[in-house]
Amino acid sequence: MAPSSSVPIVGLLLPLLFGLPAAGQGLVTNGGFDTDISGWFHTPESLESSIAWDPMDVDGLSTSGSARVELDPAASGNGFSMNQCIEVSDEVLYDVGAWVFLPSSAPLDDSFVRIQWFDAPACDGSLLGGTDIATFEVADVWFDVSDVDVAPLVGAQSARLYLTLLEDGSISLNRVAYWDDVHFVPEPSGSVVPGALFLAAVARRKRG
C-alpha cells in the first residue's frame, strides 16, 4: 500500500500553525527603551512638543528607562504621538499595547494607543482605517493600556502604532506622559490561516 500523502501535508502546515514568534519577542523595535528612543518617530515635529529618554522604568530597573513625552499648551487642540511602522498579516490576531505613567503634577488629558492599518508594506499604499486600544486618565501609577485579539482590517499588510497625548488648551501647563514596554505581539491562538485548517481537516479524513 502506498504511504499516505497526509504526512507531508500536515508537515507543510506546521509552520503556518505554530511558526509565529514567542510572546516575549513581539514586533516593536525598542519597545522597552533600555538606553534610548531609537526606532521611534514623533508627529508633529514641532518646537512645542518633545520626546526624550528618561531613566524612570516601569519595572524600576536601573538598567532601563522609558520615553518621556511633553506636550506644550501652545499646541492647543493638537495631539503629539510617538509612532513606528510594523509589518502585519490580516490573518493573525495581535496583543497590542503599552504601559503609561501620567504624573499628577501635570494636567491629565486624553491619551491613548492607536493603530492605523495600511494595504501595503512599510505603511505605504492606502489607509484602510484605524483601531483605538484605550483612553485613560490615571495619575501617578503605571497603567497597562493593552488589548488582546486585535484584528487587523482585511487586506492590511502593515500598521502604524501611535502612542498619543492630546492637548485641549484649557490649562496653560505642559502635559507629560512616560511610555514603556510597548508591545505588538502575534497571538498563536489567532494565527491559524483558514485555508490551512481546511487542508488539515482533509488530511485527517484521509488518515481515517
GROMACS .gro file of C-alpha atoms in nm:
model
  208
    1MET     CA    1   0.000   0.000   0.000
    2ALA     CA    2   0.133   0.339  -0.093
    3PRO     CA    3   0.217   0.569   0.203
    4SER     CA    4  -0.049   0.825   0.286
    5SER     CA    5   0.005   1.174   0.149
    6SER     CA    6  -0.133   1.328   0.470
    7VAL     CA    7   0.203   1.338   0.649
    8PRO     CA    8   0.373   1.580   0.410
    9ILE     CA    9   0.059   1.794   0.400
   10VAL     CA   10   0.049   1.822   0.779
   11GLY     CA   11   0.424   1.884   0.782
   12LEU     CA   12   0.379   2.175   0.545
   13LEU     CA   13   0.105   2.314   0.770
   14LEU     CA   14   0.315   2.317   1.086
   15PRO     CA   15   0.499   2.641   1.003
   16LEU     CA   16   0.163   2.806   0.937
   17LEU     CA   17   0.007   2.680   1.258
   18PHE     CA   18   0.295   2.716   1.500
   19GLY     CA   19   0.563   2.927   1.333
   20LEU     CA   20   0.497   3.259   1.499
   21PRO     CA   21   0.739   3.441   1.730
   22ALA     CA   22   0.724   3.372   2.103
   23ALA     CA   23   0.510   3.611   2.304
   24GLY     CA   24   0.811   3.785   2.452
   25GLN     CA   25   0.963   3.877   2.116
   26GLY     CA   26   0.696   4.099   1.966
   27LEU     CA   27   0.727   4.312   1.655
   28VAL     CA   28   0.803   4.651   1.814
   29THR     CA   29   1.152   4.796   1.775
   30ASN     CA   30   1.291   4.925   2.107
   31GLY     CA   31   0.964   4.898   2.297
   32GLY     CA   32   1.149   4.880   2.630
   33PHE     CA   33   1.355   5.199   2.586
   34ASP     CA   34   1.653   5.043   2.761
   35THR     CA   35   1.903   5.313   2.665
   36ASP     CA   36   1.738   5.549   2.415
   37ILE     CA   37   1.432   5.616   2.199
   38SER     CA   38   1.577   5.491   1.871
   39GLY     CA   39   1.330   5.335   1.630
   40TRP     CA   40   1.054   5.583   1.713
   41PHE     CA   41   0.929   5.888   1.523
   42HIS     CA   42   0.714   6.170   1.651
   43THR     CA   43   0.445   6.386   1.489
   44PRO     CA   44   0.414   6.671   1.453
   45GLU     CA   45   0.782   6.764   1.472
   46SER     CA   46   0.711   7.094   1.643
   47LEU     CA   47   0.905   7.306   1.890
   48GLU     CA   48   0.606   7.297   2.125
   49SER     CA   49   0.646   6.926   2.198
   50SER     CA   50   0.931   6.693   2.280
   51ILE     CA   51   1.021   6.329   2.328
   52ALA     CA   52   1.328   6.215   2.520
   53TRP     CA   53   1.470   5.912   2.701
   54ASP     CA   54   1.416   5.909   3.078
   55PRO     CA   55   1.563   5.676   3.345
   56MET     CA   56   1.221   5.607   3.503
   57ASP     CA   57   1.129   5.245   3.424
   58VAL     CA   58   0.800   5.057   3.461
   59ASP     CA   59   0.980   4.775   3.649
   60GLY     CA   60   1.205   5.009   3.847
   61LEU     CA   61   1.517   4.880   3.673
   62SER     CA   62   1.830   5.091   3.687
   63THR     CA   63   1.943   4.937   3.358
   64SER     CA   64   1.643   5.056   3.157
   65GLY     CA   65   1.417   5.355   3.115
   66SER     CA   66   1.115   5.497   2.934
   67ALA     CA   67   1.017   5.754   2.673
   68ARG     CA   68   0.909   6.089   2.819
   69VAL     CA   69   0.664   6.288   2.607
   70GLU     CA   70   0.588   6.651   2.688
   71LEU     CA   71   0.318   6.849   2.509
   72ASP     CA   72   0.324   7.226   2.539
   73PRO     CA   73  -0.010   7.415   2.567
   74ALA     CA   74   0.100   7.616   2.263
   75ALA     CA   75  -0.003   7.307   2.066
   76SER     CA   76  -0.367   7.365   2.170
   77GLY     CA   77  -0.615   7.128   2.006
   78ASN     CA   78  -0.343   6.904   1.867
   79GLY     CA   79  -0.204   6.567   1.956
   80PHE     CA   80   0.155   6.459   1.988
   81SER     CA   81   0.238   6.100   1.901
   82MET     CA   82   0.529   5.863   1.915
   83ASN     CA   83   0.492   5.613   1.635
   84GLN     CA   84   0.653   5.336   1.432
   85CYS     CA   85   0.555   5.113   1.141
   86ILE     CA   86   0.509   4.737   1.186
   87GLU     CA   87   0.457   4.466   0.924
   88VAL     CA   88   0.140   4.261   0.991
   89SER     CA   89  -0.086   3.994   0.844
   90ASP     CA   90  -0.463   4.023   0.829
   91GLU     CA   91  -0.486   3.651   0.913
   92VAL     CA   92  -0.330   3.694   1.258
   93LEU     CA   93  -0.462   3.841   1.584
   94TYR     CA   94  -0.233   4.058   1.798
   95ASP     CA   95  -0.176   4.158   2.160
   96VAL     CA   96  -0.111   4.534   2.140
   97GLY     CA   97  -0.042   4.800   2.399
   98ALA     CA   98   0.197   4.971   2.638
   99TRP     CA   99   0.241   5.091   2.994
  100VAL     CA  100   0.197   5.462   3.062
  101PHE     CA  101   0.264   5.688   3.362
  102LEU     CA  102   0.083   6.025   3.388
  103PRO     CA  103   0.220   6.242   3.672
  104SER     CA  104  -0.038   6.436   3.873
  105SER     CA  105   0.195   6.737   3.863
  106ALA     CA  106   0.085   6.781   3.501
  107PRO     CA  107  -0.281   6.814   3.394
  108LEU     CA  108  -0.438   6.496   3.261
  109ASP     CA  109  -0.598   6.477   2.921
  110ASP     CA  110  -0.693   6.224   2.657
  111SER     CA  111  -0.413   5.979   2.597
  112PHE     CA  112  -0.441   5.658   2.401
  113VAL     CA  113  -0.286   5.388   2.187
  114ARG     CA  114  -0.398   5.391   1.823
  115ILE     CA  115  -0.329   5.170   1.520
  116GLN     CA  116  -0.364   5.275   1.158
  117TRP     CA  117  -0.383   4.990   0.904
  118PHE     CA  118  -0.235   5.011   0.553
  119ASP     CA  119  -0.286   4.787   0.249
  120ALA     CA  120   0.084   4.783   0.155
  121PRO     CA  121   0.413   4.714   0.338
  122ALA     CA  122   0.608   4.991   0.514
  123CYS     CA  123   0.287   5.184   0.596
  124ASP     CA  124   0.256   5.281   0.232
  125GLY     CA  125  -0.039   5.248  -0.003
  126SER     CA  126  -0.390   5.332   0.115
  127LEU     CA  127  -0.504   5.386   0.474
  128LEU     CA  128  -0.772   5.126   0.548
  129GLY     CA  129  -0.882   5.267   0.883
  130GLY     CA  130  -0.788   5.276   1.248
  131THR     CA  131  -0.829   5.098   1.581
  132ASP     CA  132  -0.812   5.269   1.922
  133ILE     CA  133  -0.689   5.047   2.205
  134ALA     CA  134  -0.791   5.258   2.506
  135THR     CA  135  -0.818   5.601   2.660
  136PHE     CA  136  -0.708   5.669   3.014
  137GLU     CA  137  -0.660   5.934   3.282
  138VAL     CA  138  -0.494   5.753   3.575
  139ALA     CA  139  -0.235   5.956   3.767
  140ASP     CA  140   0.087   5.860   3.946
  141VAL     CA  141   0.076   5.487   3.868
  142TRP     CA  142   0.198   5.281   3.578
  143PHE     CA  143  -0.116   5.183   3.386
  144ASP     CA  144  -0.144   4.898   3.137
  145VAL     CA  145  -0.308   5.017   2.816
  146SER     CA  146  -0.339   4.695   2.618
  147ASP     CA  147  -0.586   4.481   2.430
  148VAL     CA  148  -0.575   4.121   2.308
  149ASP     CA  149  -0.724   3.965   1.995
  150VAL     CA  150  -0.676   4.285   1.799
  151ALA     CA  151  -0.776   4.202   1.442
  152PRO     CA  152  -0.621   4.392   1.151
  153LEU     CA  153  -0.860   4.525   0.890
  154VAL     CA  154  -0.900   4.300   0.588
  155GLY     CA  155  -0.615   4.349   0.344
  156ALA     CA  156  -0.378   4.507   0.597
  157GLN     CA  157  -0.008   4.442   0.535
  158SER     CA  158   0.137   4.698   0.777
  159ALA     CA  159   0.031   4.911   1.073
  160ARG     CA  160   0.148   5.236   1.226
  161LEU     CA  161   0.136   5.219   1.606
  162TYR     CA  162   0.075   5.554   1.778
  163LEU     CA  163   0.121   5.647   2.145
  164THR     CA  164  -0.072   5.973   2.164
  165LEU     CA  165  -0.113   6.258   2.411
  166LEU     CA  166  -0.372   6.529   2.337
  167GLU     CA  167  -0.384   6.897   2.438
  168ASP     CA  168  -0.717   7.075   2.472
  169GLY     CA  169  -0.572   7.417   2.556
  170SER     CA  170  -0.787   7.468   2.865
  171ILE     CA  171  -0.492   7.471   3.107
  172SER     CA  172  -0.168   7.661   3.048
  173LEU     CA  173   0.056   7.382   3.174
  174ASN     CA  174   0.254   7.120   2.988
  175ARG     CA  175   0.111   6.771   2.970
  176VAL     CA  176   0.356   6.486   3.032
  177ALA     CA  177   0.347   6.110   2.979
  178TYR     CA  178   0.601   5.831   3.023
  179TRP     CA  179   0.571   5.524   2.795
  180ASP     CA  180   0.734   5.185   2.847
  181ASP     CA  181   0.709   4.815   2.748
  182VAL     CA  182   0.535   4.884   2.419
  183HIS     CA  183   0.432   4.559   2.252
  184PHE     CA  184   0.273   4.431   1.932
  185VAL     CA  185   0.276   4.052   1.964
  186PRO     CA  186   0.123   3.790   1.730
  187GLU     CA  187  -0.111   3.558   1.919
  188PRO     CA  188  -0.071   3.184   1.849
  189SER     CA  189  -0.442   3.133   1.917
  190GLY     CA  190  -0.523   3.368   1.634
  191SER     CA  191  -0.255   3.261   1.395
  192VAL     CA  192  -0.431   2.979   1.209
  193VAL     CA  193  -0.493   3.057   0.843
  194PRO     CA  194  -0.846   2.941   0.744
  195GLY     CA  195  -0.712   2.764   0.435
  196ALA     CA  196  -0.464   2.574   0.649
  197LEU     CA  197  -0.742   2.450   0.876
  198PHE     CA  198  -0.930   2.315   0.573
  199LEU     CA  199  -0.625   2.126   0.445
  200ALA     CA  200  -0.560   1.985   0.793
  201ALA     CA  201  -0.919   1.856   0.807
  202VAL     CA  202  -0.878   1.690   0.465
  203ALA     CA  203  -0.555   1.526   0.583
  204ARG     CA  204  -0.728   1.385   0.894
  205ARG     CA  205  -1.008   1.238   0.681
  206LYS     CA  206  -0.753   1.066   0.453
  207ARG     CA  207  -0.581   0.909   0.754
  208GLY     CA  208  -0.914   0.784   0.889
   0.00000   0.00000   0.00000
